[in-house]
């Protein structure tokens, strides 16, 4: 698959980049962020005007929070694009007739699947690097927010998780397409899985969380202190266990929890040392990595000479 001439691929990158820029612009336009930035700039101006020698501390604006919309676009649309590319890498070979030529030669058992998954993994690495650069530029230029070394580190870690997430969906699509007697069946099954575990299951979990039903959080709106909040939630531990079980059944939710923690979008991890965030998020990092490896293994085992040469019904 020559992605250099693939119009869909170009549209994919442009759309995800535009979505990231738009999400940052929308977040900057929000009254809360704008008011904090204006207050800080006024404080600095007053210091300068008064001739004070006090050096203004860096503003506590938490700029990486501006990337929340971009992450949400990536977890939904990025997964969808990954499925389409994974499907296309098998479908195009079959439609063009180049697959028979390739298989007519003595090749290793996993050469075809390995080459395709590796190629797409490199492609997604390039996409993630580009989106990481766009995100960094957007936060600095659109958000006018100072970026420190720790913020760059958090962004790079998030990029690594994004790469794993996209490779998971691509490898899954490759495996399902190879296993299906009809190419369209593989794509449909992959889309059904995407619909269930990217849109439906996470949404059910969010809806079951009472704290998500009010902007800013239900408990914060009611001015309920943290100890009292925990006491209330303890009365509904069984319900919360079911809700959390639904959420963690989705690889998308694992990706979201990881990225929200490392970017500081989740308040409890904001400005926390990376070691603390890693300790809390290690189970999710392990499951996301394991899911990606499992999808790659499925793609390798499913993409056999027999399944690839199977006549389409």
mmCIF file with all atom_site columns, N, CA, C and O in Angstrom, residues 5 20 40 49 58 92 95 102 105 118 131 133 148 155 176 180 183 205 245 252 279-280 303:
data_model
loop_
_atom_site.group_PDB
_atom_site.id
_atom_site.type_symbol
_atom_site.label_atom_id
_atom_site.label_alt_id
_atom_site.label_comp_id
_atom_site.label_asym_id
_atom_site.label_entity_id
_atom_site.label_seq_id
_atom_site.pdbx_PDB_ins_code
_atom_site.Cartn_x
_atom_site.Cartn_y
_atom_site.Cartn_z
_atom_site.occupancy
_atom_site.B_iso_or_equiv
_atom_site.pdbx_formal_charge
_atom_site.auth_seq_id
_atom_site.auth_comp_id
_atom_site.auth_asym_id
_atom_site.auth_atom_id
_atom_site.pdbx_PDB_model_num
ATOM 1  N N  . UNK A 1 5   ? 0.709   8.084   -2.048 1.00 0.00 ? 5   UNK A N  1
ATOM 2  C CA . UNK A 1 5   ? -0.262  8.484   -3.069 1.00 0.00 ? 5   UNK A CA 1
ATOM 3  C C  . UNK A 1 5   ? -1.696  8.216   -2.612 1.00 0.00 ? 5   UNK A C  1
ATOM 4  O O  . UNK A 1 5   ? -2.618  8.298   -3.391 1.00 0.00 ? 5   UNK A O  1
ATOM 5  N N  . UNK A 1 20  ? -7.264  18.614  16.302 1.00 0.00 ? 20  UNK A N  1
ATOM 6  C CA . UNK A 1 20  ? -6.443  18.972  17.459 1.00 0.00 ? 20  UNK A CA 1
ATOM 7  C C  . UNK A 1 20  ? -6.365  20.483  17.611 1.00 0.00 ? 20  UNK A C  1
ATOM 8  O O  . UNK A 1 20  ? -6.532  21.029  18.716 1.00 0.00 ? 20  UNK A O  1
ATOM 9  N N  . UNK A 1 40  ? -3.366  36.585  35.021 1.00 0.00 ? 40  UNK A N  1
ATOM 10 C CA . UNK A 1 40  ? -1.916  36.445  35.149 1.00 0.00 ? 40  UNK A CA 1
ATOM 11 C C  . UNK A 1 40  ? -1.189  37.564  34.408 1.00 0.00 ? 40  UNK A C  1
ATOM 12 O O  . UNK A 1 40  ? -0.232  38.160  34.929 1.00 0.00 ? 40  UNK A O  1
ATOM 13 N N  . UNK A 1 49  ? 4.925   47.659  36.045 1.00 0.00 ? 49  UNK A N  1
ATOM 14 C CA . UNK A 1 49  ? 4.574   49.071  36.197 1.00 0.00 ? 49  UNK A CA 1
ATOM 15 C C  . UNK A 1 49  ? 5.014   49.627  37.552 1.00 0.00 ? 49  UNK A C  1
ATOM 16 O O  . UNK A 1 49  ? 5.423   50.784  37.667 1.00 0.00 ? 49  UNK A O  1
ATOM 17 N N  . UNK A 1 58  ? 5.600   31.128  37.325 1.00 0.00 ? 58  UNK A N  1
ATOM 18 C CA . UNK A 1 58  ? 4.910   30.606  36.138 1.00 0.00 ? 58  UNK A CA 1
ATOM 19 C C  . UNK A 1 58  ? 3.421   30.446  36.432 1.00 0.00 ? 58  UNK A C  1
ATOM 20 O O  . UNK A 1 58  ? 3.045   30.016  37.530 1.00 0.00 ? 58  UNK A O  1
ATOM 21 N N  . UNK A 1 92  ? -6.863  -4.071  -0.809 1.00 0.00 ? 92  UNK A N  1
ATOM 22 C CA . UNK A 1 92  ? -6.225  -3.559  -2.028 1.00 0.00 ? 92  UNK A CA 1
ATOM 23 C C  . UNK A 1 92  ? -5.345  -4.613  -2.683 1.00 0.00 ? 92  UNK A C  1
ATOM 24 O O  . UNK A 1 92  ? -5.290  -4.716  -3.909 1.00 0.00 ? 92  UNK A O  1
ATOM 25 N N  . UNK A 1 95  ? -7.751  -6.966  -4.481 1.00 0.00 ? 95  UNK A N  1
ATOM 26 C CA . UNK A 1 95  ? -8.403  -6.366  -5.647 1.00 0.00 ? 95  UNK A CA 1
ATOM 27 C C  . UNK A 1 95  ? -7.424  -6.157  -6.799 1.00 0.00 ? 95  UNK A C  1
ATOM 28 O O  . UNK A 1 95  ? -7.784  -6.309  -7.968 1.00 0.00 ? 95  UNK A O  1
ATOM 29 N N  . UNK A 1 102 ? 2.574   -12.395 -4.976 1.00 0.00 ? 102 UNK A N  1
ATOM 30 C CA . UNK A 1 102 ? 3.413   -12.453 -3.776 1.00 0.00 ? 102 UNK A CA 1
ATOM 31 C C  . UNK A 1 102 ? 3.449   -13.865 -3.214 1.00 0.00 ? 102 UNK A C  1
ATOM 32 O O  . UNK A 1 102 ? 4.512   -14.376 -2.836 1.00 0.00 ? 102 UNK A O  1
ATOM 33 N N  . UNK A 1 105 ? 5.598   -16.985 -4.584 1.00 0.00 ? 105 UNK A N  1
ATOM 34 C CA . UNK A 1 105 ? 7.014   -17.106 -4.247 1.00 0.00 ? 105 UNK A CA 1
ATOM 35 C C  . UNK A 1 105 ? 7.167   -17.805 -2.894 1.00 0.00 ? 105 UNK A C  1
ATOM 36 O O  . UNK A 1 105 ? 6.268   -17.762 -2.055 1.00 0.00 ? 105 UNK A O  1
ATOM 37 N N  . UNK A 1 118 ? 3.963   -4.273  10.416 1.00 0.00 ? 118 UNK A N  1
ATOM 38 C CA . UNK A 1 118 ? 5.134   -3.435  10.675 1.00 0.00 ? 118 UNK A CA 1
ATOM 39 C C  . UNK A 1 118 ? 5.042   -2.133  9.884  1.00 0.00 ? 118 UNK A C  1
ATOM 40 O O  . UNK A 1 118 ? 5.315   -1.052  10.419 1.00 0.00 ? 118 UNK A O  1
ATOM 41 N N  . UNK A 1 131 ? 1.216   14.543  15.044 1.00 0.00 ? 131 UNK A N  1
ATOM 42 C CA . UNK A 1 131 ? 0.159   15.071  15.904 1.00 0.00 ? 131 UNK A CA 1
ATOM 43 C C  . UNK A 1 131 ? 0.715   15.599  17.223 1.00 0.00 ? 131 UNK A C  1
ATOM 44 O O  . UNK A 1 131 ? 0.209   16.584  17.761 1.00 0.00 ? 131 UNK A O  1
ATOM 45 N N  . UNK A 1 133 ? 3.671   16.970  17.561 1.00 0.00 ? 133 UNK A N  1
ATOM 46 C CA . UNK A 1 133 ? 4.254   18.271  17.221 1.00 0.00 ? 133 UNK A CA 1
ATOM 47 C C  . UNK A 1 133 ? 3.166   19.325  17.054 1.00 0.00 ? 133 UNK A C  1
ATOM 48 O O  . UNK A 1 133 ? 3.305   20.461  17.528 1.00 0.00 ? 133 UNK A O  1
ATOM 49 N N  . UNK A 1 148 ? 6.970   23.533  29.848 1.00 0.00 ? 148 UNK A N  1
ATOM 50 C CA . UNK A 1 148 ? 8.200   23.140  30.526 1.00 0.00 ? 148 UNK A CA 1
ATOM 51 C C  . UNK A 1 148 ? 8.616   21.744  30.074 1.00 0.00 ? 148 UNK A C  1
ATOM 52 O O  . UNK A 1 148 ? 7.861   21.044  29.394 1.00 0.00 ? 148 UNK A O  1
ATOM 53 N N  . UNK A 1 155 ? 3.731   14.729  27.227 1.00 0.00 ? 155 UNK A N  1
ATOM 54 C CA . UNK A 1 155 ? 3.175   14.665  25.875 1.00 0.00 ? 155 UNK A CA 1
ATOM 55 C C  . UNK A 1 155 ? 3.771   13.491  25.096 1.00 0.00 ? 155 UNK A C  1
ATOM 56 O O  . UNK A 1 155 ? 3.060   12.805  24.342 1.00 0.00 ? 155 UNK A O  1
ATOM 57 N N  . UNK A 1 176 ? -9.152  -9.593  11.143 1.00 0.00 ? 176 UNK A N  1
ATOM 58 C CA . UNK A 1 176 ? -10.558 -9.870  10.833 1.00 0.00 ? 176 UNK A CA 1
ATOM 59 C C  . UNK A 1 176 ? -10.802 -9.915  9.332  1.00 0.00 ? 176 UNK A C  1
ATOM 60 O O  . UNK A 1 176 ? -11.585 -10.739 8.847  1.00 0.00 ? 176 UNK A O  1
ATOM 61 N N  . UNK A 1 180 ? -12.127 -13.358 7.141  1.00 0.00 ? 180 UNK A N  1
ATOM 62 C CA . UNK A 1 180 ? -13.474 -13.315 6.570  1.00 0.00 ? 180 UNK A CA 1
ATOM 63 C C  . UNK A 1 180 ? -13.496 -13.871 5.152  1.00 0.00 ? 180 UNK A C  1
ATOM 64 O O  . UNK A 1 180 ? -12.578 -13.642 4.360  1.00 0.00 ? 180 UNK A O  1
ATOM 65 N N  . UNK A 1 183 ? -14.558 -9.760  2.027  1.00 0.00 ? 183 UNK A N  1
ATOM 66 C CA . UNK A 1 183 ? -13.817 -8.622  2.542  1.00 0.00 ? 183 UNK A CA 1
ATOM 67 C C  . UNK A 1 183 ? -14.716 -7.680  3.341  1.00 0.00 ? 183 UNK A C  1
ATOM 68 O O  . UNK A 1 183 ? -14.325 -7.171  4.386  1.00 0.00 ? 183 UNK A O  1
ATOM 69 N N  . UNK A 1 205 ? -20.881 3.651   30.764 1.00 0.00 ? 205 UNK A N  1
ATOM 70 C CA . UNK A 1 205 ? -20.142 3.848   32.008 1.00 0.00 ? 205 UNK A CA 1
ATOM 71 C C  . UNK A 1 205 ? -20.172 5.291   32.470 1.00 0.00 ? 205 UNK A C  1
ATOM 72 O O  . UNK A 1 205 ? -20.361 5.574   33.657 1.00 0.00 ? 205 UNK A O  1
ATOM 73 N N  . UNK A 1 245 ? -16.546 -1.811  35.898 1.00 0.00 ? 245 UNK A N  1
ATOM 74 C CA . UNK A 1 245 ? -16.321 -3.019  35.113 1.00 0.00 ? 245 UNK A CA 1
ATOM 75 C C  . UNK A 1 245 ? -16.681 -2.826  33.651 1.00 0.00 ? 245 UNK A C  1
ATOM 76 O O  . UNK A 1 245 ? -15.994 -3.321  32.752 1.00 0.00 ? 245 UNK A O  1
ATOM 77 N N  . UNK A 1 252 ? -10.580 1.419   24.732 1.00 0.00 ? 252 UNK A N  1
ATOM 78 C CA . UNK A 1 252 ? -10.622 2.870   24.580 1.00 0.00 ? 252 UNK A CA 1
ATOM 79 C C  . UNK A 1 252 ? -10.596 3.563   25.929 1.00 0.00 ? 252 UNK A C  1
ATOM 80 O O  . UNK A 1 252 ? -9.939  4.596   26.102 1.00 0.00 ? 252 UNK A O  1
ATOM 81 N N  . UNK A 1 279 ? 2.826   4.757   38.741 1.00 0.00 ? 279 UNK A N  1
ATOM 82 C CA . UNK A 1 279 ? 2.417   3.748   39.723 1.00 0.00 ? 279 UNK A CA 1
ATOM 83 C C  . UNK A 1 279 ? 0.909   3.516   39.683 1.00 0.00 ? 279 UNK A C  1
ATOM 84 O O  . UNK A 1 279 ? 0.441   2.378   39.784 1.00 0.00 ? 279 UNK A O  1
ATOM 85 N N  . UNK A 1 280 ? 0.152   4.598   39.514 1.00 0.00 ? 280 UNK A N  1
ATOM 86 C CA . UNK A 1 280 ? -1.308  4.483   39.493 1.00 0.00 ? 280 UNK A CA 1
ATOM 87 C C  . UNK A 1 280 ? -1.818  3.915   38.172 1.00 0.00 ? 280 UNK A C  1
ATOM 88 O O  . UNK A 1 280 ? -2.825  3.200   38.140 1.00 0.00 ? 280 UNK A O  1
ATOM 89 N N  . UNK A 1 303 ? -3.559  -14.320 9.102  1.00 0.00 ? 303 UNK A N  1
ATOM 90 C CA . UNK A 1 303 ? -3.142  -14.010 7.738  1.00 0.00 ? 303 UNK A CA 1
ATOM 91 C C  . UNK A 1 303 ? -2.256  -15.127 7.214  1.00 0.00 ? 303 UNK A C  1
ATOM 92 O O  . UNK A 1 303 ? -1.033  -14.976 7.066  1.00 0.00 ? 303 UNK A O  1
#
